[in-house]
Coordinates of C-alpha atoms in Angstrom, one line a residue:
X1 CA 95.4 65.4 116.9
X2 CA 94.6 68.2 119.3
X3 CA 96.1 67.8 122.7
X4 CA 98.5 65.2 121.5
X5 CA 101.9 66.1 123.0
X6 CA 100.1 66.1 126.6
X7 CA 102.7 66.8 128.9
X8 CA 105.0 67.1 126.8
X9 CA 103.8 70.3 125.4
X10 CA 106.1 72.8 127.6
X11 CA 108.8 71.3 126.6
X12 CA 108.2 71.0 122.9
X13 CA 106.8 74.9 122.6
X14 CA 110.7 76.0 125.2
X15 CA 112.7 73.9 122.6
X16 CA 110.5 75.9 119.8
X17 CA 111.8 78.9 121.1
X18 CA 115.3 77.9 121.9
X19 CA 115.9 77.3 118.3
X20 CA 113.7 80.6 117.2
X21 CA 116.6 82.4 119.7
X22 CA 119.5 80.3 117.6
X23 CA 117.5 81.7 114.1
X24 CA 117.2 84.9 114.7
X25 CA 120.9 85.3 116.3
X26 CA 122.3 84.0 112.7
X27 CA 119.1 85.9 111.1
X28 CA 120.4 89.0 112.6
X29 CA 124.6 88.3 112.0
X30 CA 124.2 86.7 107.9
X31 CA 122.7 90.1 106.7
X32 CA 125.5 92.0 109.0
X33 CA 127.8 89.2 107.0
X34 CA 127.1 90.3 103.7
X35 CA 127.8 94.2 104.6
X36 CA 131.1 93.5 105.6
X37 CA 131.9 91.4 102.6
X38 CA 130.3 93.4 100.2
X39 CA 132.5 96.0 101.8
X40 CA 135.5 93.8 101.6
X41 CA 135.1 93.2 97.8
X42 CA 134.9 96.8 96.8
X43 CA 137.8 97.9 98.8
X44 CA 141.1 94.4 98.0
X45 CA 138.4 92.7 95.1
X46 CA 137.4 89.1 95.1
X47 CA 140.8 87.7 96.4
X48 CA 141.7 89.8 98.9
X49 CA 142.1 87.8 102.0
X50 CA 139.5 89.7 103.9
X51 CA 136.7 88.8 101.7
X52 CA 137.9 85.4 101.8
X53 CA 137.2 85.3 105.7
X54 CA 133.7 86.2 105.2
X55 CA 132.7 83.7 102.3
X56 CA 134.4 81.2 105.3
X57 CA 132.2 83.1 108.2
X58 CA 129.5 82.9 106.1
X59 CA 129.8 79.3 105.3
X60 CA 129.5 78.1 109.0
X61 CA 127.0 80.3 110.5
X62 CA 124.9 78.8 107.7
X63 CA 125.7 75.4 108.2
X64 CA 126.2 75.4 111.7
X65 CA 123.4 77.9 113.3
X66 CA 120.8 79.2 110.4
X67 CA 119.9 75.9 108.9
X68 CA 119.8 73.3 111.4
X69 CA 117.8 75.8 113.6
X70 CA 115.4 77.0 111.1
X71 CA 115.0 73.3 110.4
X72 CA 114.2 72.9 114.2
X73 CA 111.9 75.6 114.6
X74 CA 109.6 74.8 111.7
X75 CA 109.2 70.6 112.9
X76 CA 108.7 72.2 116.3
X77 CA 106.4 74.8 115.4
X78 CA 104.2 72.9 113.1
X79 CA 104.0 70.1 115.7
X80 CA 102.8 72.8 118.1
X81 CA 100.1 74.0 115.3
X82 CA 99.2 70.8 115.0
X83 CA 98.7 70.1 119.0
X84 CA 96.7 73.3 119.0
X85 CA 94.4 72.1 116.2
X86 CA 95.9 73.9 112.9
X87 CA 95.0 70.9 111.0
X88 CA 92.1 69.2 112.1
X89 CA 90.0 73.0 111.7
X90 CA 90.2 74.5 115.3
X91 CA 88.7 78.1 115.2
X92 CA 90.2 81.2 116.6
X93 CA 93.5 80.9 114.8
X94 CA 93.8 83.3 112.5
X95 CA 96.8 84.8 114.4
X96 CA 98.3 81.5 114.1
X97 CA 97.8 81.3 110.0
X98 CA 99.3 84.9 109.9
X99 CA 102.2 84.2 112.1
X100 CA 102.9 81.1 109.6
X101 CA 102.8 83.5 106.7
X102 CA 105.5 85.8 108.0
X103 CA 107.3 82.7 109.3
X104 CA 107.3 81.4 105.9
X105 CA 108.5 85.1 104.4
X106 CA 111.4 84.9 106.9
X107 CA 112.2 81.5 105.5
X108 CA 112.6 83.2 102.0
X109 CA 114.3 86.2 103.1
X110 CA 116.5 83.1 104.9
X111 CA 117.1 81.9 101.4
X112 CA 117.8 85.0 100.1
X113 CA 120.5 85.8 102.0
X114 CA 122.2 82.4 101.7
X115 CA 121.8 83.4 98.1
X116 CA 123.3 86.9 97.9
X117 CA 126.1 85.5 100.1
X118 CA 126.9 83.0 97.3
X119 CA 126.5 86.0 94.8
X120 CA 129.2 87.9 96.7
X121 CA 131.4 84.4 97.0
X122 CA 131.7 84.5 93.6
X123 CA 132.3 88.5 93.4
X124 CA 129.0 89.7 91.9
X125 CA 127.6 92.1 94.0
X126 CA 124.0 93.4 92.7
X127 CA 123.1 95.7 95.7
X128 CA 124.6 98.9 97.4
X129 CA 125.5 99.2 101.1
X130 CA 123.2 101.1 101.2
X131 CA 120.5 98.7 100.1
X132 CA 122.2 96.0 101.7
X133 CA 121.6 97.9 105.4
X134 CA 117.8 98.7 104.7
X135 CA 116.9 94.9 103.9
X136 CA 118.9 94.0 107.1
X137 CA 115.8 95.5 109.2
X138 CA 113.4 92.9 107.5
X139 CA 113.8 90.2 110.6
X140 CA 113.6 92.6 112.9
X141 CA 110.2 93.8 111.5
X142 CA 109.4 90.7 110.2
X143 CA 109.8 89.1 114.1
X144 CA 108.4 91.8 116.1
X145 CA 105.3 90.8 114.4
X146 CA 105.2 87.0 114.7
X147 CA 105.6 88.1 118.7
X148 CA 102.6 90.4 118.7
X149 CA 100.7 87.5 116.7
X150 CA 102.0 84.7 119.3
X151 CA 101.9 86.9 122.5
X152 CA 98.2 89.2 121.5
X153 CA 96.5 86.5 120.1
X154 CA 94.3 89.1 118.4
X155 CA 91.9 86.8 115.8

């Protein structure tokens, strides 16, 4: 399966990255999300109108930017792996079975998030702001890794 896109290749790896831009734009805005609704909760409660707009804000970047796109990044990306030889037992890609691992921790955290946003949807916070803001920094860590890995190359 190596080499199997051909010339198609560019354009599968730019629409890889287009949708890794779309993921980490929601990755970044959901965790933001839950701050301000966490927020809303403790200051007008579960039915204050406020906190209603962010269950509904919440709601569509989910369904119209975070899921589809991380959807779309992991066909592309594993069709990539695949083109380079991830299954068929190419050497030298280490970096590239890393970069999967953290991938695959960003899914979770993904899934987390859509989780705690449910949690505070139904008015049972189980975080501080505080904790809430320091587990906002995972993508950004978790990203600025898989770029090193994709960019370095370095085993």
């Amino acid at each position: 399966m190596i080499g199997m896109l051909g010339n198609a290749y560019p354009w599968v790896k730019a629409a890889h990255v287009i949708f890794v831009v779309f993921w980490m734009a929601g990755m970044f805005m959901l965790p933001r999300y839950l701050v301000y609704h966490q927020e809303a909760l403790t200051s007008g409660g579960i039915t204050s109108p406020e906190a209603a707009l962010w269950v509904d804000r919440e709601r569509k970047i989910r369904n119209i930017i975070l899921t589809p796109s991380m959807i779309m990044v992991w066909i592309l990306g594993l069709t990539l792996a695949a083109n380079i030889g991830l299954f068929s037992g190419q050497d030298g890609l280490g970096w590239l079975h890393l970069k999967l691992a953290l991938v695959l921790v960003l899914s979770g955290y993904h899934g987390w998030a859509v989780g705690y946003a449910r949690k505070l949807a139904a008015g049972k916070p189980t975080l501080t702001g505080r904790q809430l803001r320091l587990i906002n920094e995972v993508p950004a860590v978790l990203v600025t890794f898989i770029v090193i890995l994709v960019i370095v190359q370095p085993f």
